[in-house]
JSON list of C-alpha atoms and ligand atoms in Angstrom, two decimals:
[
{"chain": "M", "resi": 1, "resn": "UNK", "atom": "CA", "xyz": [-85.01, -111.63, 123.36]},
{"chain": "M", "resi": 2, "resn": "UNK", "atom": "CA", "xyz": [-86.99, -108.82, 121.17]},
{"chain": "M", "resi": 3, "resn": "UNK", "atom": "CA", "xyz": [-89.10, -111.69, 119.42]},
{"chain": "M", "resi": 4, "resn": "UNK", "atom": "CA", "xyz": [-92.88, -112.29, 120.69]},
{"chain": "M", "resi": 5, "resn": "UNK", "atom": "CA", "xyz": [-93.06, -115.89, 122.48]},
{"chain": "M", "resi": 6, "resn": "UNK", "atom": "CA", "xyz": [-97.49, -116.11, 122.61]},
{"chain": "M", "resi": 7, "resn": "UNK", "atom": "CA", "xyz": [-99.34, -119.87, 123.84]},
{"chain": "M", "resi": 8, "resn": "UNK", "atom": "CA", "xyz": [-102.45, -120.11, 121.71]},
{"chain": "M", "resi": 9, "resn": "UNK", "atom": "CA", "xyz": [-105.51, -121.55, 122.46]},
{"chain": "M", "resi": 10, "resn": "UNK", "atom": "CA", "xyz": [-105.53, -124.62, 120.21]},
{"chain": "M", "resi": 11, "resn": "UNK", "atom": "CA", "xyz": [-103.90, -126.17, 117.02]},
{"chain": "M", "resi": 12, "resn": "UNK", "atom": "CA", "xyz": [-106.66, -124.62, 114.88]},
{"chain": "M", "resi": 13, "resn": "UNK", "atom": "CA", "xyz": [-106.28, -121.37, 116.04]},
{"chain": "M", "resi": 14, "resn": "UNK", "atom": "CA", "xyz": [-102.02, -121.31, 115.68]},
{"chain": "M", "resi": 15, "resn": "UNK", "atom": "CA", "xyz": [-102.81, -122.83, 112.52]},
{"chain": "M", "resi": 16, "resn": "UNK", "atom": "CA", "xyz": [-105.11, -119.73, 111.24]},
{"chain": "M", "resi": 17, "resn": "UNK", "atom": "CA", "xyz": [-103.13, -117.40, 112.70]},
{"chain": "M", "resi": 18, "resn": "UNK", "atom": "CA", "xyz": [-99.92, -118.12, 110.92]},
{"chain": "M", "resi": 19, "resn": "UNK", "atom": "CA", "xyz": [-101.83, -118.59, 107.63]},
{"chain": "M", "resi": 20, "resn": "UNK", "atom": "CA", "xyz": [-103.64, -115.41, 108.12]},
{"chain": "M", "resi": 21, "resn": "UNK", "atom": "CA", "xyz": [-99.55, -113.63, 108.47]},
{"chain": "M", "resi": 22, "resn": "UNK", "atom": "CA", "xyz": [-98.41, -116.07, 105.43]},
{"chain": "M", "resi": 23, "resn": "UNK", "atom": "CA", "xyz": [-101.49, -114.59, 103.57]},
{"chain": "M", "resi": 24, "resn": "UNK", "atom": "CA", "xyz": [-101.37, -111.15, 104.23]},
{"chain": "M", "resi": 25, "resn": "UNK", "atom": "CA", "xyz": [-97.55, -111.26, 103.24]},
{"chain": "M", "resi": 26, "resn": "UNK", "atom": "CA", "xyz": [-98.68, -112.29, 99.84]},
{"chain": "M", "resi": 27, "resn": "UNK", "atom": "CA", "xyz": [-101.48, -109.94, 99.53]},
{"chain": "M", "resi": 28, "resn": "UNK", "atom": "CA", "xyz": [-98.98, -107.11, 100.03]},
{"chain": "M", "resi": 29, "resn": "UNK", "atom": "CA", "xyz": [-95.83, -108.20, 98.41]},
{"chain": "M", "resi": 30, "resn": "UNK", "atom": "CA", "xyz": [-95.17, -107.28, 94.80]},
{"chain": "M", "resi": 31, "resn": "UNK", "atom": "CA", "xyz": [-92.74, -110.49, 94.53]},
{"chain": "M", "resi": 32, "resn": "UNK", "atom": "CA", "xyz": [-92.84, -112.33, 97.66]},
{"chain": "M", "resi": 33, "resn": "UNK", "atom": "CA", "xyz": [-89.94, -115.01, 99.13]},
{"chain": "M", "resi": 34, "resn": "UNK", "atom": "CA", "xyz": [-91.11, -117.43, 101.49]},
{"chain": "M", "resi": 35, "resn": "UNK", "atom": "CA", "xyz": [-89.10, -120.10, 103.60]},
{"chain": "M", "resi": 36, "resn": "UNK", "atom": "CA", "xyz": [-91.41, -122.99, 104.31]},
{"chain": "M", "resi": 37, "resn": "UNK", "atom": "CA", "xyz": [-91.39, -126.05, 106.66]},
{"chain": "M", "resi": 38, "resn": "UNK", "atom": "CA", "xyz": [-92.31, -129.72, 106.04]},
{"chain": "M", "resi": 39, "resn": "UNK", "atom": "CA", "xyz": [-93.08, -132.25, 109.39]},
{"chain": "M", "resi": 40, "resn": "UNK", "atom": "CA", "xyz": [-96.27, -132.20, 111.26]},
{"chain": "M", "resi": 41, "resn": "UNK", "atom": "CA", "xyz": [-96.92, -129.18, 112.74]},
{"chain": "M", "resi": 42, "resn": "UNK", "atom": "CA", "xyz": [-97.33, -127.06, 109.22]},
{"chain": "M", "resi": 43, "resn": "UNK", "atom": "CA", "xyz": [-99.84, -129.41, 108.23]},
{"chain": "M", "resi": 44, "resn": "UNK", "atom": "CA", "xyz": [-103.00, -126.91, 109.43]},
{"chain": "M", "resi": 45, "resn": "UNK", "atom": "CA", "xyz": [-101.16, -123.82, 108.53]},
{"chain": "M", "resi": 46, "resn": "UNK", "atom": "CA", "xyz": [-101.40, -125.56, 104.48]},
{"chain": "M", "resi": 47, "resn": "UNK", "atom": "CA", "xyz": [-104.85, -126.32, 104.74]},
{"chain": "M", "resi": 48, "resn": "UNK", "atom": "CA", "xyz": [-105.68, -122.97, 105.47]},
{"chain": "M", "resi": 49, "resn": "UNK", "atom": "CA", "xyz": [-103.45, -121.53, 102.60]},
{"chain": "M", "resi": 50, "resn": "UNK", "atom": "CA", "xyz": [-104.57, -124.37, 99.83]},
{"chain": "M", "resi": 51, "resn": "UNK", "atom": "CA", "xyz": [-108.41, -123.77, 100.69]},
{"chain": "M", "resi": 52, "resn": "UNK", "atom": "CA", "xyz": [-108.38, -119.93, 100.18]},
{"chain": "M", "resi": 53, "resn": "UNK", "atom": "CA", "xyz": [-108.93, -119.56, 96.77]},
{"chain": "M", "resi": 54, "resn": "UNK", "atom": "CA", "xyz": [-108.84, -115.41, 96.53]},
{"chain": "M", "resi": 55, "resn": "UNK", "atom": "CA", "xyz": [-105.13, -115.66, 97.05]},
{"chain": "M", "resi": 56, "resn": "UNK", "atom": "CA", "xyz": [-102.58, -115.14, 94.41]},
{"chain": "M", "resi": 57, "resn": "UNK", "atom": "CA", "xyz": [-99.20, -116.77, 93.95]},
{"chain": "M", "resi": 58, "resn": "UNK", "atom": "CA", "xyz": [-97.75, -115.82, 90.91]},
{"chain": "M", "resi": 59, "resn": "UNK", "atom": "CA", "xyz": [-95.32, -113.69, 92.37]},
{"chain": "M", "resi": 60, "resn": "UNK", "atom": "CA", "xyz": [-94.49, -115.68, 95.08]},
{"chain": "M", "resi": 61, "resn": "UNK", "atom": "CA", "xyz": [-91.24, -117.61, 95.39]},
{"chain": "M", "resi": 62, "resn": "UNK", "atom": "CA", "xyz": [-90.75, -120.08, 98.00]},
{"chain": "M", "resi": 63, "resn": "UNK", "atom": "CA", "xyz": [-87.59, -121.76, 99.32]},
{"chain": "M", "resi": 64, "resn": "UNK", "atom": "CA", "xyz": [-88.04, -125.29, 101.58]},
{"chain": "M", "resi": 65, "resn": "UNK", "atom": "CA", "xyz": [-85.71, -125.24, 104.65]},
{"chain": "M", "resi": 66, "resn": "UNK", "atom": "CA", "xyz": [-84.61, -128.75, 103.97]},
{"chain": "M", "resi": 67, "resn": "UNK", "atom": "CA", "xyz": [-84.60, -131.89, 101.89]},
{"chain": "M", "resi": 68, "resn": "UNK", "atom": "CA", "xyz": [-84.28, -135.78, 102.08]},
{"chain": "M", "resi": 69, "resn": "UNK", "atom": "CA", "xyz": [-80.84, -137.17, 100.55]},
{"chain": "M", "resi": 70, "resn": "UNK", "atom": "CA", "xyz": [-81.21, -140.80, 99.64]},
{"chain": "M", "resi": 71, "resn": "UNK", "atom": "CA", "xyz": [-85.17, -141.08, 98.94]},
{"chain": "M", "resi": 72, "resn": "UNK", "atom": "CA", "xyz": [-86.68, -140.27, 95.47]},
{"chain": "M", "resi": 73, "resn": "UNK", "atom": "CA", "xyz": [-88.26, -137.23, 95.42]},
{"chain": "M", "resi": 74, "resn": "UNK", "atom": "CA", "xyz": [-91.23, -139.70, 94.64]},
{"chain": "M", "resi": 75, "resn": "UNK", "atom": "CA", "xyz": [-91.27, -141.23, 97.82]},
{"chain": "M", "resi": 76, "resn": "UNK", "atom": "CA", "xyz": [-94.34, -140.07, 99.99]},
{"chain": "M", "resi": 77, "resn": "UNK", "atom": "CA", "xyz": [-92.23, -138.46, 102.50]},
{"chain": "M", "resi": 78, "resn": "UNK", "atom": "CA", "xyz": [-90.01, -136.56, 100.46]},
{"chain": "M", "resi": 79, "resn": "UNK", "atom": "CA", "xyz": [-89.98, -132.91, 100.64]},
{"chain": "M", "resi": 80, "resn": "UNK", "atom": "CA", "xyz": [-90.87, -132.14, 97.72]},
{"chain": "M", "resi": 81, "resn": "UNK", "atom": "CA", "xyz": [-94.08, -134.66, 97.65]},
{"chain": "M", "resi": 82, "resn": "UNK", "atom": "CA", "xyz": [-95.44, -133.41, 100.67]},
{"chain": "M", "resi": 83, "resn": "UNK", "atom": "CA", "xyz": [-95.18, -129.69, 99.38]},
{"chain": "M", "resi": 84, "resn": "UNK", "atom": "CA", "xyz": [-97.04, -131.21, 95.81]},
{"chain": "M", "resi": 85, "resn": "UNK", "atom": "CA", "xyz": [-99.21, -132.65, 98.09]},
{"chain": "M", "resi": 86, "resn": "UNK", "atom": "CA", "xyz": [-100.13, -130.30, 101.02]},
{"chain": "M", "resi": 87, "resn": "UNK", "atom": "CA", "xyz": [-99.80, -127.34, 99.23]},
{"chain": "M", "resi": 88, "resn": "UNK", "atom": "CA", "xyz": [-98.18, -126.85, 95.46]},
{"chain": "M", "resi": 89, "resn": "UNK", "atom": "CA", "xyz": [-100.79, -128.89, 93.35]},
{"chain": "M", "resi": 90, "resn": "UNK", "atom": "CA", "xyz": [-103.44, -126.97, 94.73]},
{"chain": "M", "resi": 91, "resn": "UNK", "atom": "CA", "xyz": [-102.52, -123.37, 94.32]},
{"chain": "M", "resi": 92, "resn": "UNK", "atom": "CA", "xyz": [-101.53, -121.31, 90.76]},
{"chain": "M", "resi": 93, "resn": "UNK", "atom": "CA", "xyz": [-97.93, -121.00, 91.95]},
{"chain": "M", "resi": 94, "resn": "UNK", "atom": "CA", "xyz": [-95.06, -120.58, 89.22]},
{"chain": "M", "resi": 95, "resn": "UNK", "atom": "CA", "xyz": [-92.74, -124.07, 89.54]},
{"chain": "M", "resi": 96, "resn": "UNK", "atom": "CA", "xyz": [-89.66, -122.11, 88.27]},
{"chain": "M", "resi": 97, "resn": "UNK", "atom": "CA", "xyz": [-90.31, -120.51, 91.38]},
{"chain": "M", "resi": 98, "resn": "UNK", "atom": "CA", "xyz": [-90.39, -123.30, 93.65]},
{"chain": "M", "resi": 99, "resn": "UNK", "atom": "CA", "xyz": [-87.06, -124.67, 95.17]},
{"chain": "M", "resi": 100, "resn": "UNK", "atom": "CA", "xyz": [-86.11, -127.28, 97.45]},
{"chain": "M", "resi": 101, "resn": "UNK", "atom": "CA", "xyz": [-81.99, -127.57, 98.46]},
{"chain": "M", "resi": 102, "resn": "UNK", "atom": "CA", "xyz": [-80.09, -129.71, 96.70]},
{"chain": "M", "resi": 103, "resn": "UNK", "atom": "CA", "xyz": [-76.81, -128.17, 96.50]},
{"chain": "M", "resi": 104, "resn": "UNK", "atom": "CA", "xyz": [-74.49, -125.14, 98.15]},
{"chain": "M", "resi": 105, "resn": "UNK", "atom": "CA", "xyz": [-75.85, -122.72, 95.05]},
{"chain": "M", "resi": 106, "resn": "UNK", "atom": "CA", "xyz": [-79.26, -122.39, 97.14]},
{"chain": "M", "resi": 107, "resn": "UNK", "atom": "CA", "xyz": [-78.01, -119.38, 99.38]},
{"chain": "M", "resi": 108, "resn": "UNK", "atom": "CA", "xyz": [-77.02, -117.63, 95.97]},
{"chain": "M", "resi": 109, "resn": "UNK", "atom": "CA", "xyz": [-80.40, -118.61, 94.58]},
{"chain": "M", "resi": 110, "resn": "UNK", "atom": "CA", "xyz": [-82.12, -117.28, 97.51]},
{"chain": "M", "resi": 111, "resn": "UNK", "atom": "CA", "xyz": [-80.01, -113.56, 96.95]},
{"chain": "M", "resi": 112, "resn": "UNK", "atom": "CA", "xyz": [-81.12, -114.06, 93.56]},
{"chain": "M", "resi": 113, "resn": "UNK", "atom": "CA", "xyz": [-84.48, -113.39, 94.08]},
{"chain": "M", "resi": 114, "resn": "UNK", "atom": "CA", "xyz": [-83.54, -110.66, 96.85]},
{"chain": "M", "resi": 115, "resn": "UNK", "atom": "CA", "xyz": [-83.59, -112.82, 100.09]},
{"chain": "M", "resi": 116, "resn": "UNK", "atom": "CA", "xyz": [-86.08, -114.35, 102.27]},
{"chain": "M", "resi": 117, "resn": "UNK", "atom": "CA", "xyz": [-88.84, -112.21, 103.40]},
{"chain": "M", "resi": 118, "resn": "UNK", "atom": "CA", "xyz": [-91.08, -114.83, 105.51]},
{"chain": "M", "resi": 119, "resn": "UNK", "atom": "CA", "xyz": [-89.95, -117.75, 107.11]},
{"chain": "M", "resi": 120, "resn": "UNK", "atom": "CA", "xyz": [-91.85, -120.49, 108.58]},
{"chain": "M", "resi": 121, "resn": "UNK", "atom": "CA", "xyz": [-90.09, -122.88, 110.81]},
{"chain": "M", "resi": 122, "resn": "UNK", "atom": "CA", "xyz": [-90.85, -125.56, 112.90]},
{"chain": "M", "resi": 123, "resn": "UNK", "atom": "CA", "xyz": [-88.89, -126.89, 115.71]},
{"chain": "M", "resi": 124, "resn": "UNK", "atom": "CA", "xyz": [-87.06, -129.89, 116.44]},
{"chain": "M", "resi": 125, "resn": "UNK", "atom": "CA", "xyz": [-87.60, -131.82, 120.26]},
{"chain": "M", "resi": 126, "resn": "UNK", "atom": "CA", "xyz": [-83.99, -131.47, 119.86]},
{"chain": "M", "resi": 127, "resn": "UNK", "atom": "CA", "xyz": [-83.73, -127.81, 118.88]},
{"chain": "M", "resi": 128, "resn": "UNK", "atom": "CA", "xyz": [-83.40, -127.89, 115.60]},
{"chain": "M", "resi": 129, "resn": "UNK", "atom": "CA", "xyz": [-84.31, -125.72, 113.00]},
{"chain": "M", "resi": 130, "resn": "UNK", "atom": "CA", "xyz": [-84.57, -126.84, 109.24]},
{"chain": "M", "resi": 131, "resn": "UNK", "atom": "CA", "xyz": [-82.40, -129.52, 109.98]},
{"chain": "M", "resi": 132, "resn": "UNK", "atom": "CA", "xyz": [-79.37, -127.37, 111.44]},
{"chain": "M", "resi": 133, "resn": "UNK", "atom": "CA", "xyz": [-78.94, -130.20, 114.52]},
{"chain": "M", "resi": 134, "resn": "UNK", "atom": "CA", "xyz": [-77.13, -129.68, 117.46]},
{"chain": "M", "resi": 135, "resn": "UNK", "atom": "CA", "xyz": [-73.09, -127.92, 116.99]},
{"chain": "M", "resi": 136, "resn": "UNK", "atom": "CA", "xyz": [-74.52, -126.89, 113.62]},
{"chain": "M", "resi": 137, "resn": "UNK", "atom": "CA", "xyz": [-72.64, -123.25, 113.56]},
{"chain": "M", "resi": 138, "resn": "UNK", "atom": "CA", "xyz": [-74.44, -120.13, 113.67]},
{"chain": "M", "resi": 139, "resn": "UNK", "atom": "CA", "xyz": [-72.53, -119.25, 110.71]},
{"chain": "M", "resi": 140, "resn": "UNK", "atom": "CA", "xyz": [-74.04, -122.06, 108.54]},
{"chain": "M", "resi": 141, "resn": "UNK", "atom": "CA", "xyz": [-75.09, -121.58, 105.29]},
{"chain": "M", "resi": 142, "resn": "UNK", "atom": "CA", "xyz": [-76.60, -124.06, 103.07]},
{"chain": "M", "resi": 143, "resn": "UNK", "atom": "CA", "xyz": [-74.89, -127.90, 103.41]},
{"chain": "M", "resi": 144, "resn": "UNK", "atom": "CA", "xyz": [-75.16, -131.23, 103.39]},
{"chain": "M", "resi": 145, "resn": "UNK", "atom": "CA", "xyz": [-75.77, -132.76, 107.06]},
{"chain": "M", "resi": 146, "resn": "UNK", "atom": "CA", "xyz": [-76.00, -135.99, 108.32]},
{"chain": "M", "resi": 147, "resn": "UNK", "atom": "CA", "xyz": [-79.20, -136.02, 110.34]},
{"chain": "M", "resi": 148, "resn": "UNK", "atom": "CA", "xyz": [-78.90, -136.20, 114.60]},
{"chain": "M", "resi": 149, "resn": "UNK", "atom": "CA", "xyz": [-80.30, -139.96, 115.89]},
{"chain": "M", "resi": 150, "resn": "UNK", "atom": "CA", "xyz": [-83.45, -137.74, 118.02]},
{"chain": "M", "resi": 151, "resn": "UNK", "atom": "CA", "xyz": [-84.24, -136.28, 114.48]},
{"chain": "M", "resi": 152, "resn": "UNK", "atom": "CA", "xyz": [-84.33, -139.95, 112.83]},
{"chain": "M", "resi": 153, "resn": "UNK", "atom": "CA", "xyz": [-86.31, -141.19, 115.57]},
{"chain": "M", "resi": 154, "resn": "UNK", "atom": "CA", "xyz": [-88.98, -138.80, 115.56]},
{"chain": "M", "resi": 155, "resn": "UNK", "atom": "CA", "xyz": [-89.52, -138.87, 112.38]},
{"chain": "M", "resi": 156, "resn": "UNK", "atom": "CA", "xyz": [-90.14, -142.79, 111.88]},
{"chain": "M", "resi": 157, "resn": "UNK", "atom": "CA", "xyz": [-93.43, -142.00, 112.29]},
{"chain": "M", "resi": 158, "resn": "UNK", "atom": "CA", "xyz": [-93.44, -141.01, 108.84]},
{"chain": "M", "resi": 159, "resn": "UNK", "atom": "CA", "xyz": [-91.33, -144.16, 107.69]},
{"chain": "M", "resi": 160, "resn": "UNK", "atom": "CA", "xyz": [-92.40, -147.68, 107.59]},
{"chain": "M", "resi": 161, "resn": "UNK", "atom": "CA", "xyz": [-89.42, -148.36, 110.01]},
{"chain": "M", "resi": 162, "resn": "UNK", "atom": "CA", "xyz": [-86.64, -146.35, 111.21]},
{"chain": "M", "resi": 163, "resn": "UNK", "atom": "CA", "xyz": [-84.29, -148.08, 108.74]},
{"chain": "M", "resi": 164, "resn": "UNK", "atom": "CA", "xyz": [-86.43, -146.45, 105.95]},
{"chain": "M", "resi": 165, "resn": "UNK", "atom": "CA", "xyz": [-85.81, -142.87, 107.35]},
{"chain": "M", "resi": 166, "resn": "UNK", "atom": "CA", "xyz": [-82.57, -140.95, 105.71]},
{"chain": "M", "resi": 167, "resn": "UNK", "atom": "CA", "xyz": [-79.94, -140.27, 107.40]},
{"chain": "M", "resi": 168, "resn": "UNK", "atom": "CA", "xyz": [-78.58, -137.27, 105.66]},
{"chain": "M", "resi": 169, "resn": "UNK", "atom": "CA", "xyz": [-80.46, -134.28, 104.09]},
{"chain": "M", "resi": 170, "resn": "UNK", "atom": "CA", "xyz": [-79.59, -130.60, 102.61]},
{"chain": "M", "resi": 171, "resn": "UNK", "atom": "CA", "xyz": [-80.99, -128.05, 105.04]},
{"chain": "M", "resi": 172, "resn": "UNK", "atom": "CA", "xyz": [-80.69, -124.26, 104.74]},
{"chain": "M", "resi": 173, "resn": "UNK", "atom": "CA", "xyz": [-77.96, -122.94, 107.45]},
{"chain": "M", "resi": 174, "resn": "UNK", "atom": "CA", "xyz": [-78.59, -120.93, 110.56]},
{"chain": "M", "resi": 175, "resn": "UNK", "atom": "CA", "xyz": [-77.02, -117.71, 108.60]},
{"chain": "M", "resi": 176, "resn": "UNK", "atom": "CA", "xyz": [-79.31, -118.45, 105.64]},
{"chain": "M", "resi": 177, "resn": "UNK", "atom": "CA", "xyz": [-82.38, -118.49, 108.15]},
{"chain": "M", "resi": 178, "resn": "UNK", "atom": "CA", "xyz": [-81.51, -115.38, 110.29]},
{"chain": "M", "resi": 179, "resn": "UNK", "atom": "CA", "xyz": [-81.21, -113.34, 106.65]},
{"chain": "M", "resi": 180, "resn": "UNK", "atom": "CA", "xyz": [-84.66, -113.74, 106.32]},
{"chain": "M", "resi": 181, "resn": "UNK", "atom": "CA", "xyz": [-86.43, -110.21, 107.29]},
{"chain": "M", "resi": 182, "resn": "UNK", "atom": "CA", "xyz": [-89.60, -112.41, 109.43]},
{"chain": "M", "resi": 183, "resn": "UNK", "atom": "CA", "xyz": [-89.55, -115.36, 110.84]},
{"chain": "M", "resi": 184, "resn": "UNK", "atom": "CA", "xyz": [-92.28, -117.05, 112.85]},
{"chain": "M", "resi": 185, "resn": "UNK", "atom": "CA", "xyz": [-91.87, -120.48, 114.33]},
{"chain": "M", "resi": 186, "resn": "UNK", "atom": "CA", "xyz": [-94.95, -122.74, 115.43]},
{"chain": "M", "resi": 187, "resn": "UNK", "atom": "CA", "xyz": [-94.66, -125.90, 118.30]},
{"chain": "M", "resi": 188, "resn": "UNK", "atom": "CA", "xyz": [-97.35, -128.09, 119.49]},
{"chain": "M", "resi": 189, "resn": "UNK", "atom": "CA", "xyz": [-97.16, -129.89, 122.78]},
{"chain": "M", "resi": 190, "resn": "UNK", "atom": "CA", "xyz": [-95.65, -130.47, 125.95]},
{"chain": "M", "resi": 191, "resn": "UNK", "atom": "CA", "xyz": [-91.94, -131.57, 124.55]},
{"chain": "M", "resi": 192, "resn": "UNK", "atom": "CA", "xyz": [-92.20, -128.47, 122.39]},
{"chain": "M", "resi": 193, "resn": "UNK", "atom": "CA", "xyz": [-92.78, -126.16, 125.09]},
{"chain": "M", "resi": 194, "resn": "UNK", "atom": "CA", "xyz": [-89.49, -127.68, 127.14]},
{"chain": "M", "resi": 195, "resn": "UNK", "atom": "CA", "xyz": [-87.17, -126.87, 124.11]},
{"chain": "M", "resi": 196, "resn": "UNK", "atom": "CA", "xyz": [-88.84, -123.64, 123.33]},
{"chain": "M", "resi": 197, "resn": "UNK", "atom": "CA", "xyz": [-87.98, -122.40, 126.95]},
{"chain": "M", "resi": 198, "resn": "UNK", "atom": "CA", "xyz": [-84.81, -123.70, 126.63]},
{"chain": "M", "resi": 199, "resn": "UNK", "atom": "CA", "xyz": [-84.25, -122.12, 123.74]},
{"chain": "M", "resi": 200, "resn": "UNK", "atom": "CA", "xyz": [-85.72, -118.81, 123.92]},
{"chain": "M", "resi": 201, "resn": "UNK", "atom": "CA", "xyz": [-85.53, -118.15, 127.84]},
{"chain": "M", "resi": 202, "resn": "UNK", "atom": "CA", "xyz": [-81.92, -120.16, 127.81]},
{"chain": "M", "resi": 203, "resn": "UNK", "atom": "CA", "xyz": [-78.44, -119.12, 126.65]},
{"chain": "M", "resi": 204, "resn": "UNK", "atom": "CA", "xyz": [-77.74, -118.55, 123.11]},
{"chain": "M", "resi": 205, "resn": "UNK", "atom": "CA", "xyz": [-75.69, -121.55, 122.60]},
{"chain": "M", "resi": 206, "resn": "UNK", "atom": "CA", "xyz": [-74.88, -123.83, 119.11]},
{"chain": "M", "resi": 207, "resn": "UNK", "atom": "CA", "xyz": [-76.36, -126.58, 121.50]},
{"chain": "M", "resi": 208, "resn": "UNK", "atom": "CA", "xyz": [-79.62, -125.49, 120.97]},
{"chain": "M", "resi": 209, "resn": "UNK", "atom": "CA", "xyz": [-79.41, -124.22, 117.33]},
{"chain": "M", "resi": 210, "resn": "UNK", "atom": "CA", "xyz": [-82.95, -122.31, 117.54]},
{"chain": "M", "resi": 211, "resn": "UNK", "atom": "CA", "xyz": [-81.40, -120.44, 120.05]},
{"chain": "M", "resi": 212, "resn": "UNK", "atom": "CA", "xyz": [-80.02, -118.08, 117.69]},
{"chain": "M", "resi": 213, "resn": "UNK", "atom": "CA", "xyz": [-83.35, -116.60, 116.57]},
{"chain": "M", "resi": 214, "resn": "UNK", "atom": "CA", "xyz": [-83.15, -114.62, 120.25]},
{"chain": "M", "resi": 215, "resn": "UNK", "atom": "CA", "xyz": [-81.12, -112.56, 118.00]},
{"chain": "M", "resi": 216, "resn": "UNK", "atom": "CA", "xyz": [-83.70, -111.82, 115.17]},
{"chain": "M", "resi": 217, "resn": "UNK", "atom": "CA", "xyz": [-85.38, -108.36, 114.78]},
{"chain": "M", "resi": 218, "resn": "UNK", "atom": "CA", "xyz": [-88.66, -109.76, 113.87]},
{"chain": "M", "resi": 219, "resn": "UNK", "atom": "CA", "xyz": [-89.73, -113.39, 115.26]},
{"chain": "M", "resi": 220, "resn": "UNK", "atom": "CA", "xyz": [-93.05, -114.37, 116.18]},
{"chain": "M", "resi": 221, "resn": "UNK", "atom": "CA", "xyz": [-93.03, -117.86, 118.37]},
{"chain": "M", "resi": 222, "resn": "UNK", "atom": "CA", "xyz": [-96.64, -119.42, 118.96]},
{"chain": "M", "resi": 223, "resn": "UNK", "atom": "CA", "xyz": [-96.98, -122.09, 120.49]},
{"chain": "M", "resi": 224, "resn": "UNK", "atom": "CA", "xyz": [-100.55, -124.75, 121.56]},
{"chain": "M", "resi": 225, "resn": "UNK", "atom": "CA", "xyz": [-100.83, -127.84, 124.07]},
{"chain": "I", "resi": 1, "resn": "PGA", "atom": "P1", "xyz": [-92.72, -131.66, 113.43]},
{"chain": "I", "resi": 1, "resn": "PGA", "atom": "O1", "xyz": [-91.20, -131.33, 113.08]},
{"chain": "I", "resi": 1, "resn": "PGA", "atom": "O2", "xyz": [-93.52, -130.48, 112.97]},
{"chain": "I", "resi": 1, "resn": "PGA", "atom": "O3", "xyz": [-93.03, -132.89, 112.63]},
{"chain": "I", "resi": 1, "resn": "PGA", "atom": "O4", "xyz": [-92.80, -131.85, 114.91]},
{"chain": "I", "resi": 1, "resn": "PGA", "atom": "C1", "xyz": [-90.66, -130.09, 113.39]},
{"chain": "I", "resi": 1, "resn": "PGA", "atom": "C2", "xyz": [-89.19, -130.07, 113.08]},
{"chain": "I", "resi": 1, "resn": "PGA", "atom": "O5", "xyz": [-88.52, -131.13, 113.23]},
{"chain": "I", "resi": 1, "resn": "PGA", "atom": "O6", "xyz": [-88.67, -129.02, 112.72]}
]
């Protein structure tokens, strides 16, 4: 494991912290390519980013780890209206630079415009990452997936009911994620904190997909109650 694995004090403070990373990475980069996550936990790291109004986006590209098949990209929970809404309508970002997955072309789109630089992820109870479920290969690239029955449960909360939630999405591959030169993952609570020991203190096995990122140069894991 060469990655840092560091429990923070609160939400608030994981929150600021990987903001404060996300925003230095933009200060410094002369054209920047983030990976960014959707779901809960990235909700404080947003308001931190959409509230500081010094920072500049132009040059910034950003790729989403994943996307809803089968919802309108309309539909309150879809990727792409939670970005609009946490994040995207409030900044001076460049939409021709903004791209969610929606096809097998992202990986080349992603060389494109030189890689990923900064990757935010968050974690699945089931080990996921982006939504590379369990047996996803470490070779993955991206693809089409049908989502794992944990993944669809946890994420009712979002839905209505379960029936609402999709069962399929496009999610950036393990391959695609590990390309990315940093990569910091964030995890709140105690179900959290059994998968990320499992899958940073475990064996490196496509049973626990985050296990991979043992292997990555530069990872940064926080983690809060
Ligand atoms: P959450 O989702 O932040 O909503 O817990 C994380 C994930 O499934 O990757």
């Amino acid at each position: 494991m060469k990655g840092i694995i560091r429990k923070v004090g609160s939400y608030d403070e994981m929150s600021k912290i990987v903001a404060l990373h996300v925003k230095r990475f933009i200060g410094n980069s002369q054209i920047g390519v983030l990976g960014l996550p959707t779901g809960g936990t990235p909700l404080g790291m947003y308001k931190e980013l959409r509230e500081d109004t010094r920072l500049n986006w132009s040059k910034v590209a950003t790729f989403n780890l994943d996307e809803y098949v089968g919802i309108d990209e309309k539909h309150p929970e879809s990727y792409k209206n939670y970005m609009y809404r946490n994040l995207f309508s409030h900044i001076d970002i460049d939409e021709n630079k903004v791209h969610f997955p929606d096809g097998e072309h992202y990986d080349s789109r992603i060389t494109y415009f030189g890689g990923l630089d900064f990757t935010v992820l968050g974690i699945g109870n089931n080990g996921h990452i982006a939504f590379n479920e369990p047996g996803s290969s470490f070779e993955s690239t991206t693809r089409l997936v049908d989502l794992d029955e944990r993944t669809i449960s946890d994420n009712s909360r979002f839905f209505n009911s379960i029936d609402e939630v999709p069962k399929q999405a496009w999610t950036m591959g393990l391959k695609t994620i590990m390309d990315s030169k940093e990569i910091f993952l964030i995890a709140q609570g105690k179900s959290k904190w059994e998968i990320i020991r499992e899958a940073f203190y475990g064996e490196i096995t496509e049973k626990v997909p985050a296990s991979i990122l043992q292997k990555h140069k530069n990872l940064t894991v926080l983690y809060c109650d």
